[in-house]
Amino acid sequence: MDHLTSIEKDARYIWHPYTQMKTAAPPLPIVRGEGALLIAEDGKTYIDAVSSWWVNLHGHGHPYIAERIATQARTLEQVIFAGFTHPPAVELAERLLQILPSNQAKVFYSDNGSTAVEVALKIAIQFFHNQGIIKKTIIAFEHGYHGDTFGAMSASGDLSFNIAFQDYLFQVKHIPPPLPGQEEASLQAMNKILGENEVCAFIFEPLVMGAGGMLMYAPEMLDQLIKMAHYQGVICIADEVMTGFGRTGKLFASHYLHEKPDIFCLSKGLTGGFLPMSVTTCTQAIFDAFWSDDKYKALFHGHSYTANPLGCAAALASLDLLEQEDCQQDIHEIIQQHQGFKEKLARHPKIIEIRQTGTILAIEFKTSEGTSYFNNLRDQFYAFFIERGVLLRPLGNVIYILPPYCIREEQLNKIYSVIEEALFIP
């Protein structure tokens, strides 16, 4: 089999995510990463304008994070986290609680964004169960996305790629997100469901709804919804898997809020894009409902690689970089450049809307197919950008830019330039 190329071996052995394998073009073989660039087997470079599915904060192959992981690997690579602990996990938990909203008190480790959400939902449901209170309803936004495991799919909106599993998902009541123009509908729907007095949790992507189309709404509206939920004793879960660690311009999107969520889900940028890891954090009051002499009131959830020391080391290194003044300046400059590009395209006849929150810029194109994840414009745009050395992965007819913070001005300008070229596609 040695005569086969890496692409041929890939086709023979591998099943790729979110890909119709029969019709998809062959994948690009990437052999190296450096800063905001991905370098292919043939030497061609691609600007990573989506942070490799939103995970990469500081650039590919960052030497500081790599060295911290290597040092940790020579010391302790893994230990079971039931009945044991280790310094990187303790230090990371402490540092996360120092930068999260002040009501957060405990950190639970898991593996990825979906499992962070699963843990949050299980905590919310069992919180009431442990107290002998029956509350089974969960509220979430239409068009929301929370992951691909069954609890996460249940909480997600009516997304096309979940159709095969609809009969197996648990019941979640969805309300319109408070997007511009539908704020009142969102508030009324929330009020109606809360009036049934059976709600245990309200889960949301704060300010920016990712896979649903980079939809954006005002923090003032989310504050109102959280306040309504808290008044009824409902646990509020902030899914900051995408928005965490500076993406919205602040460390967390929830820092724009006056109301404090009770549970946080974090992943994606947690380790700077180096290793899979996630955390679910909660308030002391929630943790106390599990603190008991009754073993059945424990949280029965765990993963083989829970709090993996290498992941913790990567996360600690990423936080070191994130907190540096240079990184915060990079974030500010991306925001400023996005704003300039947004103003330039604001009234273009082919664009429905161009929207921005922090370092996230989304451009919704007019199309006869309407707004849809499976809009054919997506494949046309994707191939167009790849040919020009830019990795952009449109959500249907929505092109978004979500770059690593190390991206340089000229690289952003190239991204803007190829998007402007795409406006001339028939």
Short mmCIF file of C-alpha atoms in Angstrom, two decimals:
data_model
loop_
_atom_site.label_atom_id
_atom_site.label_comp_id
_atom_site.label_asym_id
_atom_site.label_seq_id
_atom_site.Cartn_x
_atom_site.Cartn_y
_atom_site.Cartn_z
CA MET A 1 0.00 0.00 0.00
CA ASP A 2 3.03 2.28 0.22
CA HIS A 3 2.60 3.35 -3.41
CA LEU A 4 -0.63 5.15 -2.53
CA THR A 5 -0.59 8.91 -1.88
CA SER A 6 -1.83 10.31 1.42
CA ILE A 7 -5.02 11.46 -0.35
CA GLU A 8 -5.64 7.96 -1.72
CA LYS A 9 -5.03 6.40 1.69
CA ASP A 10 -7.36 8.97 3.25
CA ALA A 11 -10.11 8.01 0.78
CA ARG A 12 -9.59 4.34 1.58
CA TYR A 13 -9.52 4.56 5.38
CA ILE A 14 -11.08 7.77 6.74
CA TRP A 15 -14.61 9.08 7.30
CA HIS A 16 -14.58 12.87 7.67
CA PRO A 17 -16.97 14.97 9.82
CA TYR A 18 -19.86 16.94 8.32
CA THR A 19 -18.99 15.55 4.90
CA GLN A 20 -20.95 13.68 2.24
CA MET A 21 -18.06 11.39 1.36
CA LYS A 22 -19.42 10.41 -2.07
CA THR A 23 -19.65 13.92 -3.50
CA ALA A 24 -17.03 15.85 -1.53
CA ALA A 25 -13.81 17.00 -3.14
CA PRO A 26 -10.64 15.30 -1.85
CA PRO A 27 -9.42 16.86 1.40
CA LEU A 28 -6.34 19.08 1.43
CA PRO A 29 -3.30 17.38 3.01
CA ILE A 30 -1.91 19.83 5.56
CA VAL A 31 1.56 19.03 6.88
CA ARG A 32 2.42 22.08 8.96
CA GLY A 33 0.97 25.17 10.59
CA GLU A 34 2.60 28.47 11.41
CA GLY A 35 0.80 31.49 12.84
CA ALA A 36 -2.38 32.06 10.85
CA LEU A 37 -1.14 29.88 7.99
CA LEU A 38 -1.73 26.24 7.13
CA ILE A 39 0.91 24.71 4.83
CA ALA A 40 -0.10 21.93 2.46
CA GLU A 41 1.87 18.94 1.23
CA ASP A 42 2.57 20.71 -2.08
CA GLY A 43 3.86 23.83 -0.29
CA LYS A 44 0.80 25.98 -0.92
CA THR A 45 -0.30 28.10 2.06
CA TYR A 46 -3.82 28.86 3.26
CA ILE A 47 -4.86 31.62 5.63
CA ASP A 48 -6.87 30.01 8.43
CA ALA A 49 -9.71 32.54 8.59
CA VAL A 50 -11.91 30.31 10.79
CA SER A 51 -9.33 29.29 13.42
CA SER A 52 -9.65 25.62 12.37
CA TRP A 53 -13.28 25.31 13.50
CA TRP A 54 -12.98 28.14 16.03
CA VAL A 55 -10.38 26.51 18.31
CA ASN A 56 -7.09 28.21 17.49
CA LEU A 57 -6.49 31.41 19.46
CA HIS A 58 -2.80 32.26 19.12
CA GLY A 59 -1.75 30.64 15.86
CA HIS A 60 -0.61 27.21 14.74
CA GLY A 61 2.47 25.64 16.30
CA HIS A 62 2.85 28.35 18.93
CA PRO A 63 6.21 27.54 20.56
CA TYR A 64 5.23 28.57 24.08
CA ILE A 65 2.19 26.28 24.23
CA ALA A 66 4.10 23.46 22.53
CA GLU A 67 6.92 23.68 25.05
CA ARG A 68 4.54 23.71 28.02
CA ILE A 69 2.89 20.54 26.69
CA ALA A 70 6.28 18.88 26.14
CA THR A 71 7.43 19.74 29.66
CA GLN A 72 4.22 18.34 31.13
CA ALA A 73 4.52 15.18 29.01
CA ARG A 74 7.91 14.46 30.55
CA THR A 75 6.41 14.86 34.03
CA LEU A 76 2.88 13.37 34.02
CA GLU A 77 0.91 12.60 30.88
CA GLN A 78 -2.28 11.12 32.41
CA VAL A 79 -3.82 9.96 35.67
CA ILE A 80 -7.34 8.82 36.50
CA PHE A 81 -9.23 11.82 37.88
CA ALA A 82 -11.57 9.87 40.16
CA GLY A 83 -9.82 9.71 43.52
CA PHE A 84 -6.74 11.57 42.22
CA THR A 85 -5.81 15.11 41.28
CA HIS A 86 -2.74 16.90 39.91
CA PRO A 87 -1.27 20.44 39.95
CA PRO A 88 -2.18 21.52 36.38
CA ALA A 89 -5.87 20.70 36.94
CA VAL A 90 -5.94 22.58 40.24
CA GLU A 91 -4.13 25.60 38.83
CA LEU A 92 -6.33 25.76 35.72
CA ALA A 93 -9.54 25.57 37.75
CA GLU A 94 -8.31 28.36 40.01
CA ARG A 95 -7.34 30.59 37.09
CA LEU A 96 -10.61 30.03 35.22
CA LEU A 97 -12.66 30.95 38.28
CA GLN A 98 -10.62 34.15 38.60
CA ILE A 99 -11.69 35.35 35.14
CA LEU A 100 -15.24 33.97 34.92
CA PRO A 101 -18.16 35.89 36.49
CA SER A 102 -17.80 36.00 40.27
CA ASN A 103 -20.69 33.61 40.98
CA GLN A 104 -18.82 30.62 39.52
CA ALA A 105 -17.36 28.31 42.17
CA LYS A 106 -16.66 24.79 40.84
CA VAL A 107 -15.04 23.34 37.71
CA PHE A 108 -15.92 19.98 36.14
CA TYR A 109 -13.59 18.74 33.39
CA SER A 110 -14.59 16.84 30.24
CA ASP A 111 -13.47 16.43 26.63
CA ASN A 112 -15.23 18.75 24.14
CA GLY A 113 -18.03 21.26 23.67
CA SER A 114 -20.78 18.66 23.32
CA THR A 115 -19.78 16.90 26.52
CA ALA A 116 -19.52 20.21 28.36
CA VAL A 117 -23.17 20.79 27.41
CA GLU A 118 -24.17 17.23 28.35
CA VAL A 119 -22.64 17.75 31.79
CA ALA A 120 -24.44 21.10 32.19
CA LEU A 121 -27.82 19.62 31.30
CA LYS A 122 -27.31 16.64 33.61
CA ILE A 123 -26.30 18.96 36.46
CA ALA A 124 -29.38 21.14 35.96
CA ILE A 125 -31.77 18.19 35.83
CA GLN A 126 -30.21 16.40 38.80
CA PHE A 127 -30.06 19.62 40.84
CA PHE A 128 -33.84 19.48 41.19
CA HIS A 129 -34.03 15.68 41.34
CA ASN A 130 -31.68 15.63 44.34
CA GLN A 131 -34.10 17.92 46.16
CA GLY A 132 -37.18 15.89 45.29
CA ILE A 133 -38.46 18.61 42.92
CA ILE A 134 -39.97 17.62 39.59
CA LYS A 135 -38.89 20.01 36.86
CA LYS A 136 -38.27 18.50 33.44
CA THR A 137 -38.63 21.30 30.89
CA ILE A 138 -35.60 22.83 29.19
CA ILE A 139 -35.83 26.07 27.20
CA ALA A 140 -33.48 26.82 24.31
CA PHE A 141 -33.36 29.07 21.26
CA GLU A 142 -34.60 28.18 17.81
CA HIS A 143 -31.60 28.00 15.42
CA GLY A 144 -29.30 27.30 18.36
CA TYR A 145 -26.50 24.75 18.21
CA HIS A 146 -25.03 23.03 21.26
CA GLY A 147 -23.24 19.96 19.89
CA ASP A 148 -23.70 16.53 18.38
CA THR A 149 -24.33 14.22 21.35
CA PHE A 150 -27.94 13.46 22.16
CA GLY A 151 -28.52 15.95 24.96
CA ALA A 152 -26.74 18.65 22.98
CA MET A 153 -28.76 17.81 19.85
CA SER A 154 -31.97 17.96 21.90
CA ALA A 155 -31.11 21.45 23.12
CA SER A 156 -30.17 22.60 19.63
CA GLY A 157 -32.74 24.13 17.32
CA ASP A 158 -34.45 22.34 14.45
CA LEU A 159 -31.24 21.88 12.47
CA SER A 160 -31.39 19.96 9.21
CA PHE A 161 -28.49 17.68 10.08
CA ASN A 162 -30.34 16.31 13.14
CA ILE A 163 -33.41 15.06 11.23
CA ALA A 164 -32.51 11.36 11.51
CA PHE A 165 -32.47 11.57 15.31
CA GLN A 166 -35.61 13.58 16.04
CA ASP A 167 -37.55 10.62 17.47
CA TYR A 168 -34.76 9.88 19.94
CA LEU A 169 -34.24 13.36 21.41
CA PHE A 170 -35.73 14.44 24.73
CA GLN A 171 -38.27 17.21 24.85
CA VAL A 172 -36.93 20.76 24.77
CA LYS A 173 -39.12 23.82 24.24
CA HIS A 174 -37.64 26.31 21.81
CA ILE A 175 -38.29 30.03 21.71
CA PRO A 176 -37.32 32.60 19.07
CA PRO A 177 -33.92 34.14 19.84
CA PRO A 178 -34.17 37.89 20.55
CA LEU A 179 -32.77 38.90 17.17
CA PRO A 180 -33.42 42.45 15.95
CA GLY A 181 -37.11 42.72 15.15
CA GLN A 182 -38.26 39.68 17.13
CA GLU A 183 -37.37 40.74 20.66
CA GLU A 184 -40.97 40.92 21.85
CA ALA A 185 -41.80 37.50 20.39
CA SER A 186 -38.85 36.05 22.29
CA LEU A 187 -39.91 37.61 25.60
CA GLN A 188 -43.52 36.51 25.19
CA ALA A 189 -42.57 32.94 24.34
CA MET A 190 -40.26 32.77 27.36
CA ASN A 191 -42.94 34.16 29.66
CA LYS A 192 -45.51 31.65 28.43
CA ILE A 193 -43.30 28.61 29.04
CA LEU A 194 -42.07 29.88 32.41
CA GLY A 195 -45.71 30.23 33.44
CA GLU A 196 -46.06 26.45 33.31
CA ASN A 197 -43.68 26.30 36.31
CA GLU A 198 -41.96 23.08 35.17
CA VAL A 199 -38.74 24.57 33.78
CA CYS A 200 -35.41 23.39 35.15
CA ALA A 201 -32.99 25.06 32.71
CA PHE A 202 -32.57 27.73 30.04
CA ILE A 203 -29.57 27.16 27.75
CA PHE A 204 -28.27 29.69 25.24
CA GLU A 205 -25.31 30.81 23.14
CA PRO A 206 -24.71 34.32 24.49
CA LEU A 207 -24.80 37.12 21.87
CA VAL A 208 -23.62 35.01 18.90
CA MET A 209 -25.32 31.82 17.70
CA GLY A 210 -22.64 29.99 15.74
CA ALA A 211 -23.69 27.09 13.51
CA GLY A 212 -27.20 28.52 13.15
CA GLY A 213 -25.72 31.24 10.92
CA MET A 214 -23.65 33.50 13.18
CA LEU A 215 -26.87 35.16 14.32
CA MET A 216 -26.31 38.04 16.74
CA TYR A 217 -28.44 39.79 19.34
CA ALA A 218 -28.11 42.43 22.06
CA PRO A 219 -26.92 41.66 25.61
CA GLU A 220 -29.80 43.74 27.01
CA MET A 221 -32.28 41.21 25.61
CA LEU A 222 -30.44 38.23 27.06
CA ASP A 223 -30.32 40.04 30.42
CA GLN A 224 -34.12 40.27 30.37
CA LEU A 225 -34.55 36.58 29.52
CA ILE A 226 -32.11 35.46 32.23
CA LYS A 227 -33.80 37.73 34.77
CA MET A 228 -37.19 36.21 33.92
CA ALA A 229 -35.77 32.71 34.27
CA HIS A 230 -34.05 33.45 37.57
CA TYR A 231 -37.26 34.88 38.98
CA GLN A 232 -38.82 31.44 38.47
CA GLY A 233 -35.82 29.62 39.96
CA VAL A 234 -34.61 28.35 36.57
CA ILE A 235 -30.94 27.44 36.08
CA CYS A 236 -29.36 29.47 33.26
CA ILE A 237 -26.64 27.79 31.18
CA ALA A 238 -24.27 29.89 29.07
CA ASP A 239 -22.84 27.83 26.23
CA GLU A 240 -19.64 29.82 25.64
CA VAL A 241 -17.92 27.03 23.75
CA MET A 242 -17.43 29.36 20.77
CA THR A 243 -17.71 32.82 22.34
CA GLY A 244 -15.29 32.23 25.22
CA PHE A 245 -11.70 33.45 25.50
CA GLY A 246 -11.98 36.80 23.75
CA ARG A 247 -13.97 36.08 20.60
CA THR A 248 -16.58 38.75 21.34
CA GLY A 249 -14.02 41.38 22.42
CA LYS A 250 -14.30 40.53 26.13
CA LEU A 251 -12.93 37.39 27.74
CA PHE A 252 -16.44 35.94 27.81
CA ALA A 253 -19.63 37.09 26.10
CA SER A 254 -21.31 36.94 29.50
CA HIS A 255 -19.13 39.83 30.63
CA TYR A 256 -21.47 42.04 28.60
CA LEU A 257 -24.35 40.97 30.87
CA HIS A 258 -25.60 42.30 34.19
CA GLU A 259 -27.34 38.99 35.01
CA LYS A 260 -24.96 36.12 35.77
CA PRO A 261 -25.56 32.66 34.27
CA ASP A 262 -25.45 29.78 36.76
CA ILE A 263 -23.51 27.31 34.61
CA PHE A 264 -20.85 27.85 31.93
CA CYS A 265 -19.76 25.49 29.14
CA LEU A 266 -16.27 26.16 27.75
CA SER A 267 -14.13 24.40 25.15
CA LYS A 268 -12.86 25.38 21.65
CA GLY A 269 -10.24 28.02 22.50
CA LEU A 270 -9.63 26.65 26.00
CA THR A 271 -6.33 24.98 25.04
CA GLY A 272 -5.45 27.45 22.29
CA GLY A 273 -6.37 24.85 19.68
CA PHE A 274 -3.76 22.27 20.74
CA LEU A 275 -5.69 19.52 22.56
CA PRO A 276 -9.32 18.48 23.14
CA MET A 277 -10.61 19.61 26.52
CA SER A 278 -13.66 21.29 28.01
CA VAL A 279 -15.01 22.47 31.33
CA THR A 280 -18.42 23.00 32.86
CA THR A 281 -18.48 25.42 35.78
CA CYS A 282 -21.26 26.16 38.25
CA THR A 283 -22.22 28.14 41.33
CA GLN A 284 -21.69 26.97 44.89
CA ALA A 285 -25.46 26.65 45.38
CA ILE A 286 -25.70 24.17 42.51
CA PHE A 287 -22.73 22.16 43.77
CA ASP A 288 -24.26 22.05 47.27
CA ALA A 289 -27.28 20.12 45.94
CA PHE A 290 -24.88 17.24 45.17
CA TRP A 291 -22.95 17.49 48.48
CA SER A 292 -24.50 14.72 50.54
CA ASP A 293 -23.97 11.57 52.60
CA ASP A 294 -26.22 9.91 50.02
CA LYS A 295 -23.99 8.42 47.30
CA TYR A 296 -26.89 8.44 44.87
CA LYS A 297 -26.80 12.23 44.87
CA ALA A 298 -23.30 12.31 43.33
CA LEU A 299 -22.86 13.44 39.73
CA PHE A 300 -22.28 10.22 37.82
CA HIS A 301 -20.40 11.51 34.84
CA GLY A 302 -16.80 11.16 33.73
CA HIS A 303 -14.42 10.57 30.83
CA SER A 304 -11.26 8.51 30.54
CA TYR A 305 -9.23 11.65 29.85
CA THR A 306 -10.99 13.94 32.33
CA ALA A 307 -8.61 16.77 33.33
CA ASN A 308 -5.81 15.32 31.21
CA PRO A 309 -2.58 16.99 32.42
CA LEU A 310 -1.39 17.75 28.88
CA GLY A 311 -4.65 19.54 28.08
CA CYS A 312 -4.45 21.47 31.34
CA ALA A 313 -0.87 22.52 30.54
CA ALA A 314 -1.96 23.74 27.09
CA ALA A 315 -4.86 25.67 28.60
CA LEU A 316 -2.63 27.33 31.20
CA ALA A 317 -0.16 28.36 28.49
CA SER A 318 -2.99 29.70 26.33
CA LEU A 319 -4.30 31.78 29.24
CA ASP A 320 -0.80 33.19 29.78
CA LEU A 321 -0.77 34.40 26.18
CA LEU A 322 -4.37 35.61 26.22
CA GLU A 323 -3.76 37.81 29.25
CA GLN A 324 -0.75 39.55 27.69
CA GLU A 325 -1.21 43.13 26.53
CA ASP A 326 0.02 42.22 23.03
CA CYS A 327 -2.78 39.68 22.58
CA GLN A 328 -5.44 42.12 23.79
CA GLN A 329 -4.07 44.67 21.32
CA ASP A 330 -4.29 42.09 18.53
CA ILE A 331 -7.94 41.47 19.41
CA HIS A 332 -8.63 45.20 19.35
CA GLU A 333 -6.99 45.58 15.93
CA ILE A 334 -9.02 42.72 14.44
CA ILE A 335 -12.19 44.36 15.73
CA GLN A 336 -11.19 47.69 14.18
CA GLN A 337 -10.36 46.13 10.81
CA HIS A 338 -13.63 44.20 10.77
CA GLN A 339 -15.54 47.40 11.46
CA GLY A 340 -13.89 49.12 8.49
CA PHE A 341 -14.72 46.22 6.17
CA LYS A 342 -18.28 46.09 7.50
CA GLU A 343 -18.79 49.76 6.68
CA LYS A 344 -17.36 49.24 3.19
CA LEU A 345 -19.84 46.47 2.33
CA ALA A 346 -22.81 47.69 4.37
CA ARG A 347 -24.99 48.73 1.43
CA HIS A 348 -23.88 46.24 -1.20
CA PRO A 349 -26.91 45.01 -3.21
CA LYS A 350 -25.88 41.32 -2.95
CA ILE A 351 -25.74 41.38 0.84
CA ILE A 352 -28.74 40.96 3.15
CA GLU A 353 -26.81 41.90 6.27
CA ILE A 354 -23.27 42.19 7.55
CA ARG A 355 -22.99 41.80 11.31
CA GLN A 356 -20.18 41.88 13.85
CA THR A 357 -19.57 41.04 17.48
CA GLY A 358 -15.95 41.48 18.54
CA THR A 359 -13.61 39.46 16.32
CA ILE A 360 -16.52 37.63 14.63
CA LEU A 361 -17.74 39.07 11.32
CA ALA A 362 -20.61 37.48 9.36
CA ILE A 363 -21.87 38.37 5.88
CA GLU A 364 -25.25 37.05 4.78
CA PHE A 365 -25.62 36.89 1.01
CA LYS A 366 -28.85 37.15 -0.97
CA THR A 367 -29.78 33.91 -2.70
CA SER A 368 -32.85 32.41 -4.37
CA GLU A 369 -32.57 29.40 -2.04
CA GLY A 370 -33.03 31.49 1.11
CA THR A 371 -31.01 31.11 4.28
CA SER A 372 -30.11 27.45 4.76
CA TYR A 373 -27.16 25.40 5.98
CA PHE A 374 -27.39 23.35 2.76
CA ASN A 375 -27.53 26.35 0.45
CA ASN A 376 -25.56 25.49 -2.72
CA LEU A 377 -23.80 28.84 -2.50
CA ARG A 378 -21.76 27.34 0.33
CA ASP A 379 -19.89 24.86 -1.86
CA GLN A 380 -19.36 27.44 -4.59
CA PHE A 381 -17.90 29.95 -2.12
CA TYR A 382 -15.76 27.37 -0.31
CA ALA A 383 -14.03 26.21 -3.51
CA PHE A 384 -13.58 29.81 -4.65
CA PHE A 385 -11.81 30.80 -1.44
CA ILE A 386 -9.63 27.66 -1.26
CA GLU A 387 -8.39 28.29 -4.82
CA ARG A 388 -7.23 31.72 -3.62
CA GLY A 389 -5.44 30.41 -0.53
CA VAL A 390 -8.03 31.30 2.10
CA LEU A 391 -9.83 28.84 4.39
CA LEU A 392 -13.36 30.13 4.87
CA ARG A 393 -16.10 27.60 5.65
CA PRO A 394 -19.47 29.27 4.91
CA LEU A 395 -22.62 28.35 6.82
CA GLY A 396 -24.90 28.07 3.80
CA ASN A 397 -25.13 31.59 2.39
CA VAL A 398 -23.39 33.12 5.41
CA ILE A 399 -19.66 33.76 5.15
CA TYR A 400 -17.97 34.42 8.47
CA ILE A 401 -14.47 35.40 9.55
CA LEU A 402 -13.29 34.19 12.95
CA PRO A 403 -9.48 34.39 12.82
CA PRO A 404 -6.71 33.51 15.28
CA TYR A 405 -5.60 36.60 17.18
CA CYS A 406 -2.10 36.47 15.68
CA ILE A 407 -3.41 37.20 12.17
CA ARG A 408 -1.62 40.09 10.51
CA GLU A 409 -3.20 43.13 8.84
CA GLU A 410 -2.13 42.06 5.34
CA GLN A 411 -3.61 38.60 5.89
CA LEU A 412 -6.95 40.06 6.95
CA ASN A 413 -6.86 42.37 3.95
CA LYS A 414 -6.38 39.36 1.66
CA ILE A 415 -9.42 37.69 3.26
CA TYR A 416 -11.49 40.82 2.71
CA SER A 417 -10.22 41.02 -0.88
CA VAL A 418 -11.29 37.48 -1.83
CA ILE A 419 -14.71 38.07 -0.25
CA GLU A 420 -15.09 41.18 -2.40
CA GLU A 421 -14.12 39.07 -5.43
CA ALA A 422 -16.86 36.60 -4.48
CA LEU A 423 -19.42 39.37 -4.87
CA PHE A 424 -18.89 39.06 -8.64
CA ILE A 425 -19.75 35.34 -8.73
CA PRO A 426 -22.91 35.06 -10.92
#
